PDB file of C-alpha atoms in Angstrom:
ATOM      1  CA  UNK A  94       0.000   0.000   0.000  1.00  0.00           C
ATOM      2  CA  UNK A  95       1.016   3.575  -0.593  1.00  0.00           C
ATOM      3  CA  UNK A  96       2.495   5.369   2.406  1.00  0.00           C
ATOM      4  CA  UNK A  97       0.949   8.682   1.419  1.00  0.00           C
ATOM      5  CA  UNK A  98      -2.562  10.129   1.449  1.00  0.00           C
ATOM      6  CA  UNK A  99      -3.717  12.888  -0.872  1.00  0.00           C
ATOM      7  CA  UNK A 100      -7.108  14.477  -1.618  1.00  0.00           C
ATOM      8  CA  UNK A 101      -8.573  12.986  -4.790  1.00  0.00           C
ATOM      9  CA  UNK A 102      -9.130  16.338  -6.491  1.00  0.00           C
ATOM     10  CA  UNK A 103      -8.629  20.080  -6.128  1.00  0.00           C
ATOM     11  CA  UNK A 104      -9.504  23.220  -8.045  1.00  0.00           C
ATOM     12  CA  UNK A 105      -7.365  26.325  -8.428  1.00  0.00           C
ATOM     13  CA  UNK A 106      -7.959  29.565 -10.308  1.00  0.00           C
ATOM     14  CA  UNK A 107      -5.516  30.355 -13.079  1.00  0.00           C
ATOM     15  CA  UNK A 108      -2.776  32.706 -11.889  1.00  0.00           C
ATOM     16  CA  UNK A 109      -3.238  31.800  -8.237  1.00  0.00           C
ATOM     17  CA  UNK A 110      -0.972  29.585  -6.174  1.00  0.00           C
ATOM     18  CA  UNK A 111      -1.946  25.928  -6.095  1.00  0.00           C
ATOM     19  CA  UNK A 112      -1.221  24.246  -2.761  1.00  0.00           C
ATOM     20  CA  UNK A 113      -1.371  20.458  -2.871  1.00  0.00           C
ATOM     21  CA  UNK A 114      -1.208  18.641   0.474  1.00  0.00           C
ATOM     22  CA  UNK A 115       0.201  15.199   1.189  1.00  0.00           C
ATOM     23  CA  UNK A 116       0.044  13.216   4.399  1.00  0.00           C
ATOM     24  CA  UNK A 117       2.868  10.771   5.169  1.00  0.00           C
ATOM     25  CA  UNK A 118       2.446  10.250   8.887  1.00  0.00           C
ATOM     26  CA  UNK A 119       4.418   6.972   8.952  1.00  0.00           C
ATOM     27  CA  UNK A 120       7.470   8.335   7.144  1.00  0.00           C
ATOM     28  CA  UNK A 121      10.831   7.055   8.376  1.00  0.00           C
ATOM     29  CA  UNK A 122      13.775   9.283   9.164  1.00  0.00           C
ATOM     30  CA  UNK A 123      15.666   8.302   6.039  1.00  0.00           C
ATOM     31  CA  UNK A 124      12.769   8.518   3.588  1.00  0.00           C
ATOM     32  CA  UNK A 125      12.599  11.314   1.052  1.00  0.00           C
ATOM     33  CA  UNK A 126       9.399  12.943  -0.208  1.00  0.00           C
ATOM     34  CA  UNK A 127       9.085  13.084  -4.003  1.00  0.00           C
ATOM     35  CA  UNK A 128       6.462  14.756  -6.160  1.00  0.00           C
ATOM     36  CA  UNK A 129       5.541  13.826  -9.727  1.00  0.00           C
ATOM     37  CA  UNK A 130       2.787  14.903 -12.055  1.00  0.00           C
ATOM     38  CA  UNK A 131       1.082  13.091 -14.902  1.00  0.00           C
ATOM     39  CA  UNK A 132      -0.586  14.854 -17.765  1.00  0.00           C
ATOM     40  CA  UNK A 133      -3.233  12.760 -19.450  1.00  0.00           C
ATOM     41  CA  UNK A 134      -1.902   9.625 -21.183  1.00  0.00           C
ATOM     42  CA  UNK A 135       1.744  10.507 -20.639  1.00  0.00           C
ATOM     43  CA  UNK A 136       4.401   9.149 -18.304  1.00  0.00           C
ATOM     44  CA  UNK A 137       4.712  10.972 -14.960  1.00  0.00           C
ATOM     45  CA  UNK A 138       7.212  13.816 -14.746  1.00  0.00           C
ATOM     46  CA  UNK A 139       9.470  14.527 -11.776  1.00  0.00           C
ATOM     47  CA  UNK A 140       8.805  17.854 -10.036  1.00  0.00           C
ATOM     48  CA  UNK A 141      10.780  18.105  -6.817  1.00  0.00           C
ATOM     49  CA  UNK A 142      11.952  16.166  -3.766  1.00  0.00           C
ATOM     50  CA  UNK A 143      13.159  16.829  -0.224  1.00  0.00           C
ATOM     51  CA  UNK A 144      14.184  15.208   3.049  1.00  0.00           C
ATOM     52  CA  UNK A 145      13.399  17.738   5.768  1.00  0.00           C
ATOM     53  CA  UNK A 146      14.268  21.187   4.477  1.00  0.00           C
ATOM     54  CA  UNK A 147      12.007  23.201   2.234  1.00  0.00           C
ATOM     55  CA  UNK A 148      13.025  23.062  -1.399  1.00  0.00           C
ATOM     56  CA  UNK A 149      12.403  25.237  -4.430  1.00  0.00           C
ATOM     57  CA  UNK A 150      13.151  24.833  -8.100  1.00  0.00           C
ATOM     58  CA  UNK A 151      11.941  26.393 -11.327  1.00  0.00           C
ATOM     59  CA  UNK A 152       8.733  24.367 -11.263  1.00  0.00           C
ATOM     60  CA  UNK A 153       7.563  24.422  -7.663  1.00  0.00           C
ATOM     61  CA  UNK A 154       8.260  24.701  -3.960  1.00  0.00           C
ATOM     62  CA  UNK A 155       8.083  21.895  -1.424  1.00  0.00           C
ATOM     63  CA  UNK A 156       7.224  22.651   2.184  1.00  0.00           C
ATOM     64  CA  UNK A 157       7.796  19.810   4.670  1.00  0.00           C
ATOM     65  CA  UNK A 158       6.479  20.152   8.205  1.00  0.00           C
ATOM     66  CA  UNK A 159       8.945  20.003  11.063  1.00  0.00           C
ATOM     67  CA  UNK A 160       7.704  16.586  12.168  1.00  0.00           C
ATOM     68  CA  UNK A 161       7.874  15.444   8.498  1.00  0.00           C
ATOM     69  CA  UNK A 162       4.413  13.909   8.705  1.00  0.00           C
ATOM     70  CA  UNK A 163       3.042  16.047   5.907  1.00  0.00           C
ATOM     71  CA  UNK A 164       4.138  18.236   3.042  1.00  0.00           C
ATOM     72  CA  UNK A 165       2.722  20.727   0.576  1.00  0.00           C
ATOM     73  CA  UNK A 166       3.618  21.212  -3.048  1.00  0.00           C
ATOM     74  CA  UNK A 167       3.195  24.799  -4.171  1.00  0.00           C
ATOM     75  CA  UNK A 168       2.791  25.844  -7.795  1.00  0.00           C
ATOM     76  CA  UNK A 169       3.216  29.607  -7.413  1.00  0.00           C
ATOM     77  CA  UNK A 170       1.272  30.833 -10.451  1.00  0.00           C
ATOM     78  CA  UNK A 171      -0.895  28.058 -11.813  1.00  0.00           C
ATOM     79  CA  UNK A 172      -1.610  27.937 -15.537  1.00  0.00           C
ATOM     80  CA  UNK A 173      -3.952  25.751 -17.549  1.00  0.00           C
ATOM     81  CA  UNK A 174      -0.935  23.606 -18.461  1.00  0.00           C
ATOM     82  CA  UNK A 175      -0.633  22.611 -14.799  1.00  0.00           C
ATOM     83  CA  UNK A 176      -3.848  20.602 -15.064  1.00  0.00           C
ATOM     84  CA  UNK A 177      -2.660  17.083 -14.197  1.00  0.00           C
ATOM     85  CA  UNK A 178      -2.639  14.351 -11.572  1.00  0.00           C
ATOM     86  CA  UNK A 179      -0.047  15.037  -8.885  1.00  0.00           C
ATOM     87  CA  UNK A 180       1.557  12.176  -6.979  1.00  0.00           C
ATOM     88  CA  UNK A 181       3.382  12.388  -3.674  1.00  0.00           C
ATOM     89  CA  UNK A 182       5.570   9.378  -2.781  1.00  0.00           C
ATOM     90  CA  UNK A 183       8.115   8.525  -0.130  1.00  0.00           C
ATOM     91  CA  UNK A 184      11.206   6.441  -0.741  1.00  0.00           C
ATOM     92  CA  UNK A 185      14.386   5.552   1.105  1.00  0.00           C
ATOM     93  CA  UNK A 186      16.956   5.397  -1.616  1.00  0.00           C
ATOM     94  CA  UNK A 187      17.228   5.431  -5.381  1.00  0.00           C
ATOM     95  CA  UNK A 188      16.425   2.020  -6.785  1.00  0.00           C
ATOM     96  CA  UNK A 189      14.191   0.779  -4.021  1.00  0.00           C
ATOM     97  CA  UNK A 190      10.552  -0.298  -4.315  1.00  0.00           C
ATOM     98  CA  UNK A 191       8.465   2.729  -5.241  1.00  0.00           C
ATOM     99  CA  UNK A 192       4.742   2.719  -4.579  1.00  0.00           C
ATOM    100  CA  UNK A 193       2.414   5.366  -5.976  1.00  0.00           C
ATOM    101  CA  UNK A 194      -0.946   6.253  -4.477  1.00  0.00           C
ATOM    102  CA  UNK A 195      -3.897   7.584  -6.461  1.00  0.00           C
ATOM    103  CA  UNK A 196      -2.676  11.187  -6.455  1.00  0.00           C
ATOM    104  CA  UNK A 197      -4.585  14.462  -6.608  1.00  0.00           C
ATOM    105  CA  UNK A 198      -6.292  15.545  -9.810  1.00  0.00           C
ATOM    106  CA  UNK A 199      -5.689  19.297 -10.073  1.00  0.00           C
ATOM    107  CA  UNK A 200      -8.103  21.338 -12.173  1.00  0.00           C
ATOM    108  CA  UNK A 201      -6.986  24.831 -13.135  1.00  0.00           C
ATOM    109  CA  UNK A 202      -9.991  27.058 -13.724  1.00  0.00           C
ATOM    110  CA  UNK A 203      -9.752  29.860 -16.315  1.00  0.00           C
TER     111      UNK A 203
ATOM    112  CA  UNK B 756      19.464  12.106 -26.549  1.00  0.00           C
ATOM    113  CA  UNK B 757      19.289  10.139 -23.315  1.00  0.00           C
ATOM    114  CA  UNK B 758      15.975   8.694 -22.373  1.00  0.00           C
ATOM    115  CA  UNK B 759      13.722   5.718 -21.926  1.00  0.00           C
ATOM    116  CA  UNK B 760      11.867   4.185 -24.855  1.00  0.00           C
ATOM    117  CA  UNK B 761       8.843   1.923 -24.761  1.00  0.00           C
ATOM    118  CA  UNK B 762       7.439   0.007 -27.684  1.00  0.00           C
ATOM    119  CA  UNK B 763       4.985  -0.537 -29.127  1.00  0.00           C
ATOM    120  CA  UNK B 764       2.906   2.484 -28.187  1.00  0.00           C
ATOM    121  CA  UNK B 765      -0.331   0.681 -28.998  1.00  0.00           C
ATOM    122  CA  UNK B 766      -0.860  -3.062 -29.057  1.00  0.00           C
ATOM    123  CA  UNK B 767      -3.852  -5.275 -29.627  1.00  0.00           C
ATOM    124  CA  UNK B 768      -3.939  -8.943 -28.766  1.00  0.00           C
ATOM    125  CA  UNK B 769      -6.435 -11.747 -28.684  1.00  0.00           C
ATOM    126  CA  UNK B 770      -7.337 -13.498 -25.487  1.00  0.00           C
ATOM    127  CA  UNK B 771      -4.996 -16.350 -24.670  1.00  0.00           C
ATOM    128  CA  UNK B 772      -1.964 -14.792 -26.347  1.00  0.00           C
ATOM    129  CA  UNK B 773       1.205 -13.728 -24.627  1.00  0.00           C
ATOM    130  CA  UNK B 774       2.613 -10.327 -25.528  1.00  0.00           C
ATOM    131  CA  UNK B 775       5.950  -8.692 -24.713  1.00  0.00           C
ATOM    132  CA  UNK B 776       6.376  -4.963 -24.128  1.00  0.00           C
ATOM    133  CA  UNK B 777       9.804  -3.494 -24.710  1.00  0.00           C
ATOM    134  CA  UNK B 778      11.560  -0.985 -22.448  1.00  0.00           C
ATOM    135  CA  UNK B 779      15.033   0.347 -23.257  1.00  0.00           C
ATOM    136  CA  UNK B 780      17.001   3.092 -21.516  1.00  0.00           C
ATOM    137  CA  UNK B 781      20.332   4.729 -22.339  1.00  0.00           C
ATOM    138  CA  UNK B 782      20.624   6.655 -19.080  1.00  0.00           C
ATOM    139  CA  UNK B 783      22.992   4.123 -17.499  1.00  0.00           C
ATOM    140  CA  UNK B 784      20.459   3.547 -14.726  1.00  0.00           C
ATOM    141  CA  UNK B 785      20.700   0.450 -12.584  1.00  0.00           C
ATOM    142  CA  UNK B 786      17.062   0.352 -11.466  1.00  0.00           C
ATOM    143  CA  UNK B 787      14.084  -0.229 -13.737  1.00  0.00           C
ATOM    144  CA  UNK B 788      10.365  -0.525 -13.018  1.00  0.00           C
ATOM    145  CA  UNK B 789       7.093  -1.588 -14.638  1.00  0.00           C
ATOM    146  CA  UNK B 790       3.783  -0.039 -13.629  1.00  0.00           C
ATOM    147  CA  UNK B 791       0.232  -0.649 -14.728  1.00  0.00           C
ATOM    148  CA  UNK B 792      -2.384   2.092 -14.893  1.00  0.00           C
ATOM    149  CA  UNK B 793      -6.116   1.587 -15.380  1.00  0.00           C
ATOM    150  CA  UNK B 794      -8.446   4.429 -16.413  1.00  0.00           C
ATOM    151  CA  UNK B 795      -8.780   7.046 -13.685  1.00  0.00           C
ATOM    152  CA  UNK B 796      -6.480   5.119 -11.367  1.00  0.00           C
ATOM    153  CA  UNK B 797      -2.994   5.564 -10.001  1.00  0.00           C
ATOM    154  CA  UNK B 798       0.116   3.562 -10.885  1.00  0.00           C
ATOM    155  CA  UNK B 799       0.477   0.019  -9.564  1.00  0.00           C
ATOM    156  CA  UNK B 800       3.883  -1.644  -9.399  1.00  0.00           C
ATOM    157  CA  UNK B 801       4.250  -4.905 -11.341  1.00  0.00           C
ATOM    158  CA  UNK B 802       7.965  -5.704 -11.151  1.00  0.00           C
ATOM    159  CA  UNK B 803      11.174  -3.851 -10.458  1.00  0.00           C
ATOM    160  CA  UNK B 804      14.863  -4.562 -10.875  1.00  0.00           C
ATOM    161  CA  UNK B 805      17.737  -2.970  -9.003  1.00  0.00           C
ATOM    162  CA  UNK B 806      20.532  -4.660 -10.926  1.00  0.00           C
ATOM    163  CA  UNK B 807      21.163  -6.873 -13.931  1.00  0.00           C
ATOM    164  CA  UNK B 808      20.001 -10.493 -13.565  1.00  0.00           C
ATOM    165  CA  UNK B 809      17.876  -9.673 -10.529  1.00  0.00           C
ATOM    166  CA  UNK B 810      14.273  -8.508 -10.131  1.00  0.00           C
ATOM    167  CA  UNK B 811      11.532  -8.452  -7.513  1.00  0.00           C
ATOM    168  CA  UNK B 812       7.770  -8.728  -7.621  1.00  0.00           C
ATOM    169  CA  UNK B 813       5.695  -5.648  -7.047  1.00  0.00           C
ATOM    170  CA  UNK B 814       2.117  -5.544  -5.795  1.00  0.00           C
ATOM    171  CA  UNK B 815       0.446  -7.049  -8.887  1.00  0.00           C
ATOM    172  CA  UNK B 816       2.989  -9.452 -10.415  1.00  0.00           C
ATOM    173  CA  UNK B 817       0.572 -12.326 -11.080  1.00  0.00           C
ATOM    174  CA  UNK B 818       0.191 -13.008 -14.788  1.00  0.00           C
ATOM    175  CA  UNK B 819       3.326 -11.059 -15.721  1.00  0.00           C
ATOM    176  CA  UNK B 820       6.974 -11.974 -16.194  1.00  0.00           C
ATOM    177  CA  UNK B 821      10.154  -9.967 -16.745  1.00  0.00           C
ATOM    178  CA  UNK B 822      13.824 -10.456 -17.482  1.00  0.00           C
ATOM    179  CA  UNK B 823      16.870  -8.269 -16.909  1.00  0.00           C
ATOM    180  CA  UNK B 824      19.677  -9.722 -18.998  1.00  0.00           C
ATOM    181  CA  UNK B 825      21.106  -6.340 -19.934  1.00  0.00           C
ATOM    182  CA  UNK B 826      21.357  -3.129 -17.935  1.00  0.00           C
ATOM    183  CA  UNK B 827      19.559  -1.102 -20.566  1.00  0.00           C
ATOM    184  CA  UNK B 828      16.646  -3.468 -21.192  1.00  0.00           C
ATOM    185  CA  UNK B 829      13.723  -4.646 -19.024  1.00  0.00           C
ATOM    186  CA  UNK B 830      11.024  -6.319 -21.146  1.00  0.00           C
ATOM    187  CA  UNK B 831       7.631  -7.188 -19.669  1.00  0.00           C
ATOM    188  CA  UNK B 832       5.627 -10.194 -20.850  1.00  0.00           C
ATOM    189  CA  UNK B 833       1.901 -10.147 -20.268  1.00  0.00           C
ATOM    190  CA  UNK B 834       0.912 -13.791 -20.177  1.00  0.00           C
ATOM    191  CA  UNK B 835      -2.413 -15.438 -20.880  1.00  0.00           C
ATOM    192  CA  UNK B 836      -2.717 -15.961 -17.108  1.00  0.00           C
ATOM    193  CA  UNK B 837      -3.315 -12.234 -16.611  1.00  0.00           C
ATOM    194  CA  UNK B 838      -7.096 -12.010 -16.363  1.00  0.00           C
ATOM    195  CA  UNK B 839      -7.561  -8.326 -17.174  1.00  0.00           C
ATOM    196  CA  UNK B 840      -4.556  -7.254 -19.233  1.00  0.00           C
ATOM    197  CA  UNK B 841      -6.126  -4.256 -20.973  1.00  0.00           C
ATOM    198  CA  UNK B 842      -4.322  -1.273 -19.459  1.00  0.00           C
ATOM    199  CA  UNK B 843      -1.708   1.428 -19.914  1.00  0.00           C
ATOM    200  CA  UNK B 844       1.791   0.145 -19.050  1.00  0.00           C
ATOM    201  CA  UNK B 845       4.582   2.460 -17.949  1.00  0.00           C
ATOM    202  CA  UNK B 846       8.266   1.683 -17.663  1.00  0.00           C
ATOM    203  CA  UNK B 847      10.626   3.795 -15.554  1.00  0.00           C
ATOM    204  CA  UNK B 848      14.266   3.875 -14.547  1.00  0.00           C
ATOM    205  CA  UNK B 849      16.412   5.586 -11.944  1.00  0.00           C
ATOM    206  CA  UNK B 850      19.832   5.551 -10.397  1.00  0.00           C
ATOM    207  CA  UNK B 851      20.236   3.002  -7.618  1.00  0.00           C
ATOM    208  CA  UNK B 852      22.261   3.464  -4.472  1.00  0.00           C
ATOM    209  CA  UNK B 853      23.991   6.713  -3.646  1.00  0.00           C
ATOM    210  CA  UNK B 854      24.400   9.501  -6.124  1.00  0.00           C
ATOM    211  CA  UNK B 855      21.966  11.308  -8.374  1.00  0.00           C
ATOM    212  CA  UNK B 856      18.646  12.769  -7.355  1.00  0.00           C
ATOM    213  CA  UNK B 857      16.969   9.381  -7.481  1.00  0.00           C
ATOM    214  CA  UNK B 858      14.210  10.706  -9.663  1.00  0.00           C
ATOM    215  CA  UNK B 859      12.285   8.311 -11.844  1.00  0.00           C
ATOM    216  CA  UNK B 860      12.385   8.770 -15.597  1.00  0.00           C
ATOM    217  CA  UNK B 861       9.317   7.396 -17.363  1.00  0.00           C
ATOM    218  CA  UNK B 862       8.734   6.204 -20.880  1.00  0.00           C
ATOM    219  CA  UNK B 863       5.717   7.320 -22.900  1.00  0.00           C
ATOM    220  CA  UNK B 864       3.827   4.151 -22.118  1.00  0.00           C
ATOM    221  CA  UNK B 865       2.338   1.234 -24.011  1.00  0.00           C
ATOM    222  CA  UNK B 866      -1.408   0.867 -24.288  1.00  0.00           C
ATOM    223  CA  UNK B 867      -2.482  -2.774 -24.498  1.00  0.00           C
ATOM    224  CA  UNK B 868      -5.975  -3.750 -25.561  1.00  0.00           C
ATOM    225  CA  UNK B 869      -7.192  -7.326 -25.433  1.00  0.00           C
ATOM    226  CA  UNK B 870      -9.913  -8.099 -27.940  1.00  0.00           C
TER     227      UNK B 870
END
């Protein structure tokens, strides 16, 4: 079973920040949090990952709570092209077993 | 360009036939994965391999088989024992062990339809 829980769907107005939550209350100390997104009928695309510090790249920001039991992916200025399913996963090390949950379907509203 | 290639993109088969989906990567990744996705659902892990000549079952391995004879190749065979094989199949690869970001690189997928 997936070790993460996400809301099944969310809406966000175009141009606003999209904040996608993920619960990983059973995360271990050496497990990283990764985020991917999947646009319809394509392979998922890597967005960002982190261990315990907040991270930012050109696509998004990742905020991890101090107890590491939850995180939030932030898309600062959502566009229609951000409409996708977003997956949050936890994993120990590259190459290990990777389980995806059902993700959050993000709808960007014009 | 470096990447991961799946073929064929679309495949039709009759019930009772085995079919093999190809997955090739030139990223020099040690780890490779096969996932199945049904309409409106998330990704479910079929098999994964962390190194050549070794692989492990995922959550839904029944009715599938794999081989890992070469680092760059991880073919998936959907056997006649798989009761509901119609699905979208995704192959992925990543670095294993230390080094690299550990991100997964996905192919474009193979859509299998059983008639």
